[in-house]
Amino acid sequence: MGHTAYTHQFRMHPETLKFAMGSAHSIEDVQAIEALGGRAFLIMPKGSTVEDLPLRTIFCPQPENKGVVTCRTCGLCDGKPSPSDKRKHIAIIEH
């Protein structure tokens, strides 16, 4: 089984992005995380739509698939980037 992990400390400790998603609250945060070689978990304001997503970002599938998709079964937020990793950043609407 994989894991999920998130960090707000990606600027002070970029090494955490080897195993954790960078917690982002803005497009600038997403860009900083990407520049450090990581993947972002972006919290977006209520009312945000797919048109508001930054490049290379998708919405978390769980809210639309309650009971079918869980963090445990999905694995998109495992935070394991590599040079060949083409997975996208993940966004969720604040709740």
mmCIF file of N, CA and C in Angstrom:
data_model
loop_
_atom_site.group_PDB
_atom_site.id
_atom_site.type_symbol
_atom_site.label_atom_id
_atom_site.label_comp_id
_atom_site.label_asym_id
_atom_site.label_seq_id
_atom_site.Cartn_x
_atom_site.Cartn_y
_atom_site.Cartn_z
ATOM 1 N N MET A 1 0.837 -1.178 0.000
ATOM 2 C CA MET A 1 0.000 0.000 0.000
ATOM 3 C C MET A 1 0.882 1.242 0.000
ATOM 4 N N GLY A 2 0.458 2.274 -0.705
ATOM 5 C CA GLY A 2 1.189 3.529 -0.786
ATOM 6 C C GLY A 2 0.912 4.425 0.403
ATOM 7 N N HIS A 3 1.150 5.702 0.197
ATOM 8 C CA HIS A 3 0.947 6.672 1.269
ATOM 9 C C HIS A 3 0.483 7.986 0.669
ATOM 10 N N THR A 4 -0.033 8.861 1.514
ATOM 11 C CA THR A 4 -0.250 10.254 1.154
ATOM 12 C C THR A 4 0.510 11.080 2.173
ATOM 13 N N ALA A 5 1.094 12.168 1.703
ATOM 14 C CA ALA A 5 1.835 13.065 2.597
ATOM 15 C C ALA A 5 1.826 14.448 1.975
ATOM 16 N N TYR A 6 1.723 15.447 2.834
ATOM 17 C CA TYR A 6 1.649 16.840 2.390
ATOM 18 C C TYR A 6 2.538 17.676 3.291
ATOM 19 N N THR A 7 3.161 18.726 2.726
ATOM 20 C CA THR A 7 3.994 19.599 3.548
ATOM 21 C C THR A 7 3.843 21.055 3.136
ATOM 22 N N HIS A 8 3.802 21.917 4.139
ATOM 23 C CA HIS A 8 3.873 23.353 3.908
ATOM 24 C C HIS A 8 5.325 23.836 4.004
ATOM 25 N N GLN A 9 6.213 22.951 4.374
ATOM 26 C CA GLN A 9 7.625 23.308 4.612
ATOM 27 C C GLN A 9 8.513 23.109 3.385
ATOM 28 N N PHE A 10 7.923 23.066 2.192
ATOM 29 C CA PHE A 10 8.696 22.765 0.993
ATOM 30 C C PHE A 10 9.767 23.800 0.675
ATOM 31 N N ARG A 11 9.586 25.044 1.074
ATOM 32 C CA ARG A 11 10.618 26.058 0.807
ATOM 33 C C ARG A 11 11.826 25.875 1.727
ATOM 34 N N MET A 12 11.572 25.591 3.001
ATOM 35 C CA MET A 12 12.667 25.394 3.958
ATOM 36 C C MET A 12 13.291 24.010 3.829
ATOM 37 N N HIS A 13 12.491 23.037 3.415
ATOM 38 C CA HIS A 13 12.953 21.647 3.346
ATOM 39 C C HIS A 13 12.506 21.019 2.023
ATOM 40 N N PRO A 14 13.109 21.445 0.900
ATOM 41 C CA PRO A 14 12.677 20.918 -0.399
ATOM 42 C C PRO A 14 12.872 19.413 -0.544
ATOM 43 N N GLU A 15 13.727 18.831 0.288
ATOM 44 C CA GLU A 15 13.936 17.380 0.224
ATOM 45 C C GLU A 15 12.655 16.608 0.562
ATOM 46 N N THR A 16 11.718 17.244 1.262
ATOM 47 C CA THR A 16 10.466 16.564 1.595
ATOM 48 C C THR A 16 9.613 16.292 0.356
ATOM 49 N N LEU A 17 9.881 17.018 -0.723
ATOM 50 C CA LEU A 17 9.112 16.823 -1.949
ATOM 51 C C LEU A 17 9.465 15.519 -2.652
ATOM 52 N N LYS A 18 10.446 14.794 -2.126
ATOM 53 C CA LYS A 18 10.776 13.474 -2.677
ATOM 54 C C LYS A 18 9.730 12.434 -2.279
ATOM 55 N N PHE A 19 8.967 12.745 -1.215
ATOM 56 C CA PHE A 19 7.958 11.785 -0.751
ATOM 57 C C PHE A 19 6.632 12.434 -0.393
ATOM 58 N N ALA A 20 6.545 13.760 -0.428
ATOM 59 C CA ALA A 20 5.318 14.453 -0.029
ATOM 60 C C ALA A 20 4.880 15.440 -1.104
ATOM 61 N N MET A 21 3.589 15.667 -1.171
ATOM 62 C CA MET A 21 3.041 16.713 -2.024
ATOM 63 C C MET A 21 3.272 18.045 -1.321
ATOM 64 N N GLY A 22 3.606 19.075 -2.066
ATOM 65 C CA GLY A 22 3.713 20.407 -1.494
ATOM 66 C C GLY A 22 2.330 21.007 -1.356
ATOM 67 N N SER A 23 1.988 21.479 -0.176
ATOM 68 C CA SER A 23 0.687 22.112 0.045
ATOM 69 C C SER A 23 0.717 23.522 -0.523
ATOM 70 N N ALA A 24 -0.194 23.807 -1.442
ATOM 71 C CA ALA A 24 -0.211 25.086 -2.146
ATOM 72 C C ALA A 24 -1.540 25.803 -1.927
ATOM 73 N N HIS A 25 -1.441 27.123 -1.831
ATOM 74 C CA HIS A 25 -2.640 27.952 -1.673
ATOM 75 C C HIS A 25 -2.733 29.014 -2.761
ATOM 76 N N SER A 26 -1.823 28.936 -3.756
ATOM 77 C CA SER A 26 -1.835 29.893 -4.856
ATOM 78 C C SER A 26 -1.112 29.291 -6.059
ATOM 79 N N ILE A 27 -1.316 29.896 -7.209
ATOM 80 C CA ILE A 27 -0.607 29.456 -8.407
ATOM 81 C C ILE A 27 0.894 29.652 -8.218
ATOM 82 N N GLU A 28 1.283 30.698 -7.497
ATOM 83 C CA GLU A 28 2.704 30.935 -7.235
ATOM 84 C C GLU A 28 3.304 29.794 -6.410
ATOM 85 N N ASP A 29 2.548 29.284 -5.436
ATOM 86 C CA ASP A 29 3.010 28.130 -4.659
ATOM 87 C C ASP A 29 3.201 26.912 -5.576
ATOM 88 N N VAL A 30 2.244 26.683 -6.466
ATOM 89 C CA VAL A 30 2.345 25.547 -7.393
ATOM 90 C C VAL A 30 3.610 25.686 -8.234
ATOM 91 N N GLN A 31 3.860 26.883 -8.749
ATOM 92 C CA GLN A 31 5.044 27.108 -9.572
ATOM 93 C C GLN A 31 6.329 26.896 -8.773
ATOM 94 N N ALA A 32 6.353 27.328 -7.517
ATOM 95 C CA ALA A 32 7.539 27.144 -6.667
ATOM 96 C C ALA A 32 7.783 25.663 -6.410
ATOM 97 N N ILE A 33 6.725 24.925 -6.127
ATOM 98 C CA ILE A 33 6.840 23.479 -5.879
ATOM 99 C C ILE A 33 7.348 22.779 -7.127
ATOM 100 N N GLU A 34 6.786 23.122 -8.264
ATOM 101 C CA GLU A 34 7.215 22.508 -9.520
ATOM 102 C C GLU A 34 8.679 22.827 -9.809
ATOM 103 N N ALA A 35 9.098 24.058 -9.553
ATOM 104 C CA ALA A 35 10.495 24.449 -9.779
ATOM 105 C C ALA A 35 11.455 23.672 -8.891
ATOM 106 N N LEU A 36 10.969 23.232 -7.734
ATOM 107 C CA LEU A 36 11.792 22.432 -6.813
ATOM 108 C C LEU A 36 11.735 20.939 -7.146
ATOM 109 N N GLY A 37 10.998 20.586 -8.199
ATOM 110 C CA GLY A 37 10.930 19.200 -8.629
ATOM 111 C C GLY A 37 9.818 18.392 -7.994
ATOM 112 N N GLY A 38 8.878 19.068 -7.314
ATOM 113 C CA GLY A 38 7.803 18.357 -6.630
ATOM 114 C C GLY A 38 6.472 18.494 -7.334
ATOM 115 N N ARG A 39 5.476 17.932 -6.698
ATOM 116 C CA ARG A 39 4.096 18.034 -7.153
ATOM 117 C C ARG A 39 3.281 18.723 -6.073
ATOM 118 N N ALA A 40 2.269 19.482 -6.496
ATOM 119 C CA ALA A 40 1.495 20.304 -5.567
ATOM 120 C C ALA A 40 0.114 19.724 -5.298
ATOM 121 N N PHE A 41 -0.357 19.980 -4.082
ATOM 122 C CA PHE A 41 -1.750 19.756 -3.698
ATOM 123 C C PHE A 41 -2.312 21.140 -3.416
ATOM 124 N N LEU A 42 -3.116 21.653 -4.343
ATOM 125 C CA LEU A 42 -3.595 23.031 -4.321
ATOM 126 C C LEU A 42 -4.992 23.124 -3.735
ATOM 127 N N ILE A 43 -5.145 23.978 -2.722
ATOM 128 C CA ILE A 43 -6.461 24.279 -2.157
ATOM 129 C C ILE A 43 -6.997 25.494 -2.911
ATOM 130 N N MET A 44 -8.132 25.313 -3.579
ATOM 131 C CA MET A 44 -8.711 26.391 -4.381
ATOM 132 C C MET A 44 -9.958 26.938 -3.692
ATOM 133 N N PRO A 45 -10.254 28.228 -3.923
ATOM 134 C CA PRO A 45 -11.426 28.838 -3.284
ATOM 135 C C PRO A 45 -12.737 28.224 -3.775
ATOM 136 N N LYS A 46 -13.741 28.281 -2.912
ATOM 137 C CA LYS A 46 -15.084 27.830 -3.301
ATOM 138 C C LYS A 46 -15.500 28.569 -4.562
ATOM 139 N N GLY A 47 -16.160 27.854 -5.445
ATOM 140 C CA GLY A 47 -16.616 28.450 -6.700
ATOM 141 C C GLY A 47 -15.619 28.291 -7.837
ATOM 142 N N SER A 48 -14.427 27.781 -7.555
ATOM 143 C CA SER A 48 -13.433 27.576 -8.614
ATOM 144 C C SER A 48 -13.926 26.497 -9.573
ATOM 145 N N THR A 49 -13.539 26.633 -10.830
ATOM 146 C CA THR A 49 -13.916 25.654 -11.850
ATOM 147 C C THR A 49 -12.666 25.137 -12.541
ATOM 148 N N VAL A 50 -12.856 24.200 -13.436
ATOM 149 C CA VAL A 50 -11.738 23.624 -14.174
ATOM 150 C C VAL A 50 -10.972 24.702 -14.951
ATOM 151 N N GLU A 51 -11.653 25.746 -15.368
ATOM 152 C CA GLU A 51 -10.991 26.838 -16.087
ATOM 153 C C GLU A 51 -10.010 27.598 -15.200
ATOM 154 N N ASP A 52 -10.165 27.507 -13.886
ATOM 155 C CA ASP A 52 -9.294 28.210 -12.940
ATOM 156 C C ASP A 52 -8.037 27.413 -12.584
ATOM 157 N N LEU A 53 -7.966 26.150 -13.022
ATOM 158 C CA LEU A 53 -6.832 25.310 -12.655
ATOM 159 C C LEU A 53 -5.539 25.774 -13.329
ATOM 160 N N PRO A 54 -4.430 25.755 -12.585
ATOM 161 C CA PRO A 54 -3.138 26.030 -13.225
ATOM 162 C C PRO A 54 -2.796 24.920 -14.222
ATOM 163 N N LEU A 55 -1.831 25.176 -15.072
ATOM 164 C CA LEU A 55 -1.363 24.158 -16.008
ATOM 165 C C LEU A 55 -0.939 22.904 -15.269
ATOM 166 N N ARG A 56 -1.123 21.756 -15.900
ATOM 167 C CA ARG A 56 -0.690 20.461 -15.361
ATOM 168 C C ARG A 56 -1.354 20.134 -14.018
ATOM 169 N N THR A 57 -2.602 20.587 -13.851
ATOM 170 C CA THR A 57 -3.325 20.357 -12.600
ATOM 171 C C THR A 57 -4.696 19.774 -12.913
ATOM 172 N N ILE A 58 -5.110 18.805 -12.091
ATOM 173 C CA ILE A 58 -6.445 18.219 -12.209
ATOM 174 C C ILE A 58 -7.121 18.271 -10.842
ATOM 175 N N PHE A 59 -8.442 18.189 -10.843
ATOM 176 C CA PHE A 59 -9.163 18.110 -9.582
ATOM 177 C C PHE A 59 -9.033 16.705 -8.999
ATOM 178 N N CYS A 60 -8.961 16.639 -7.692
ATOM 179 C CA CYS A 60 -8.992 15.374 -6.964
ATOM 180 C C CYS A 60 -10.279 14.652 -7.355
ATOM 181 N N PRO A 61 -10.189 13.354 -7.679
ATOM 182 C CA PRO A 61 -11.403 12.640 -8.090
ATOM 183 C C PRO A 61 -12.339 12.264 -6.949
ATOM 184 N N GLN A 62 -11.914 12.328 -5.717
ATOM 185 C CA GLN A 62 -12.718 11.830 -4.601
ATOM 186 C C GLN A 62 -14.041 12.565 -4.407
ATOM 187 N N PRO A 63 -14.084 13.911 -4.390
ATOM 188 C CA PRO A 63 -15.376 14.560 -4.119
ATOM 189 C C PRO A 63 -16.482 14.184 -5.107
ATOM 190 N N GLU A 64 -16.125 13.893 -6.339
ATOM 191 C CA GLU A 64 -17.122 13.519 -7.346
ATOM 192 C C GLU A 64 -17.462 12.033 -7.312
ATOM 193 N N ASN A 65 -16.679 11.258 -6.565
ATOM 194 C CA ASN A 65 -16.838 9.807 -6.561
ATOM 195 C C ASN A 65 -16.857 9.244 -5.150
ATOM 196 N N LYS A 66 -17.568 9.910 -4.253
ATOM 197 C CA LYS A 66 -17.624 9.468 -2.850
ATOM 198 C C LYS A 66 -18.053 8.006 -2.758
ATOM 199 N N GLY A 67 -17.325 7.261 -1.958
ATOM 200 C CA GLY A 67 -17.629 5.863 -1.770
ATOM 201 C C GLY A 67 -17.002 4.951 -2.812
ATOM 202 N N VAL A 68 -16.582 5.513 -3.941
ATOM 203 C CA VAL A 68 -15.940 4.721 -4.992
ATOM 204 C C VAL A 68 -14.435 4.958 -4.967
ATOM 205 N N VAL A 69 -14.059 6.227 -4.937
ATOM 206 C CA VAL A 69 -12.640 6.608 -4.901
ATOM 207 C C VAL A 69 -12.326 7.164 -3.515
ATOM 208 N N THR A 70 -11.282 6.644 -2.912
ATOM 209 C CA THR A 70 -10.798 7.176 -1.642
ATOM 210 C C THR A 70 -9.320 7.507 -1.804
ATOM 211 N N CYS A 71 -8.774 8.241 -0.877
ATOM 212 C CA CYS A 71 -7.336 8.532 -0.921
ATOM 213 C C CYS A 71 -6.535 7.231 -0.930
ATOM 214 N N ARG A 72 -7.003 6.264 -0.189
ATOM 215 C CA ARG A 72 -6.305 4.977 -0.093
ATOM 216 C C ARG A 72 -6.287 4.240 -1.435
ATOM 217 N N THR A 73 -7.401 4.283 -2.175
ATOM 218 C CA THR A 73 -7.462 3.554 -3.445
ATOM 219 C C THR A 73 -6.933 4.359 -4.624
ATOM 220 N N CYS A 74 -6.912 5.667 -4.521
ATOM 221 C CA CYS A 74 -6.511 6.521 -5.639
ATOM 222 C C CYS A 74 -4.994 6.575 -5.820
ATOM 223 N N GLY A 75 -4.288 7.056 -4.821
ATOM 224 C CA GLY A 75 -2.832 7.122 -4.882
ATOM 225 C C GLY A 75 -2.239 8.289 -5.640
ATOM 226 N N LEU A 76 -3.053 9.201 -6.162
ATOM 227 C CA LEU A 76 -2.489 10.331 -6.907
ATOM 228 C C LEU A 76 -1.635 11.252 -6.036
ATOM 229 N N CYS A 77 -1.872 11.265 -4.746
ATOM 230 C CA CYS A 77 -1.146 12.160 -3.842
ATOM 231 C C CYS A 77 -0.005 11.466 -3.107
ATOM 232 N N ASP A 78 0.608 10.472 -3.734
ATOM 233 C CA ASP A 78 1.687 9.782 -3.036
ATOM 234 C C ASP A 78 2.976 10.590 -3.002
ATOM 235 N N GLY A 79 3.052 11.678 -3.763
ATOM 236 C CA GLY A 79 4.184 12.594 -3.671
ATOM 237 C C GLY A 79 5.506 12.050 -4.157
ATOM 238 N N LYS A 80 5.523 10.970 -4.928
ATOM 239 C CA LYS A 80 6.784 10.386 -5.375
ATOM 240 C C LYS A 80 7.129 10.856 -6.786
ATOM 241 N N PRO A 81 7.689 12.051 -6.938
ATOM 242 C CA PRO A 81 8.049 12.502 -8.283
ATOM 243 C C PRO A 81 9.356 11.856 -8.742
ATOM 244 N N SER A 82 9.532 11.782 -10.023
ATOM 245 C CA SER A 82 10.786 11.334 -10.600
ATOM 246 C C SER A 82 10.951 12.066 -11.924
ATOM 247 N N PRO A 83 12.129 12.050 -12.505
ATOM 248 C CA PRO A 83 12.316 12.762 -13.780
ATOM 249 C C PRO A 83 11.351 12.302 -14.873
ATOM 250 N N SER A 84 10.896 11.064 -14.804
ATOM 251 C CA SER A 84 9.969 10.564 -15.821
ATOM 252 C C SER A 84 8.507 10.682 -15.402
ATOM 253 N N ASP A 85 8.236 11.255 -14.234
ATOM 254 C CA ASP A 85 6.870 11.365 -13.709
ATOM 255 C C ASP A 85 6.080 12.401 -14.506
ATOM 256 N N LYS A 86 5.004 11.966 -15.112
ATOM 257 C CA LYS A 86 4.147 12.866 -15.894
ATOM 258 C C LYS A 86 2.833 13.161 -15.180
ATOM 259 N N ARG A 87 2.704 12.694 -13.918
ATOM 260 C CA ARG A 87 1.457 12.942 -13.194
ATOM 261 C C ARG A 87 1.291 14.434 -12.921
ATOM 262 N N LYS A 88 0.076 14.817 -12.771
ATOM 263 C CA LYS A 88 -0.255 16.226 -12.612
ATOM 264 C C LYS A 88 -0.326 16.622 -11.138
ATOM 265 N N HIS A 89 -0.374 17.940 -10.920
ATOM 266 C CA HIS A 89 -0.674 18.473 -9.597
ATOM 267 C C HIS A 89 -2.139 18.177 -9.320
ATOM 268 N N ILE A 90 -2.507 18.132 -8.048
ATOM 269 C CA ILE A 90 -3.880 17.821 -7.658
ATOM 270 C C ILE A 90 -4.484 19.052 -6.956
ATOM 271 N N ALA A 91 -5.722 19.368 -7.290
ATOM 272 C CA ALA A 91 -6.415 20.493 -6.664
ATOM 273 C C ALA A 91 -7.710 20.007 -6.032
ATOM 274 N N ILE A 92 -8.116 20.722 -5.005
ATOM 275 C CA ILE A 92 -9.393 20.446 -4.346
ATOM 276 C C ILE A 92 -9.997 21.784 -3.935
ATOM 277 N N ILE A 93 -11.301 21.846 -3.922
ATOM 278 C CA ILE A 93 -11.995 23.069 -3.492
ATOM 279 C C ILE A 93 -12.003 23.099 -1.970
ATOM 280 N N GLU A 94 -11.700 24.269 -1.395
ATOM 281 C CA GLU A 94 -11.697 24.383 0.063
ATOM 282 C C GLU A 94 -13.049 23.969 0.619
ATOM 283 N N HIS A 95 -12.989 23.348 1.803
ATOM 284 C CA HIS A 95 -14.228 22.913 2.456
ATOM 285 C C HIS A 95 -14.107 23.107 3.944
#
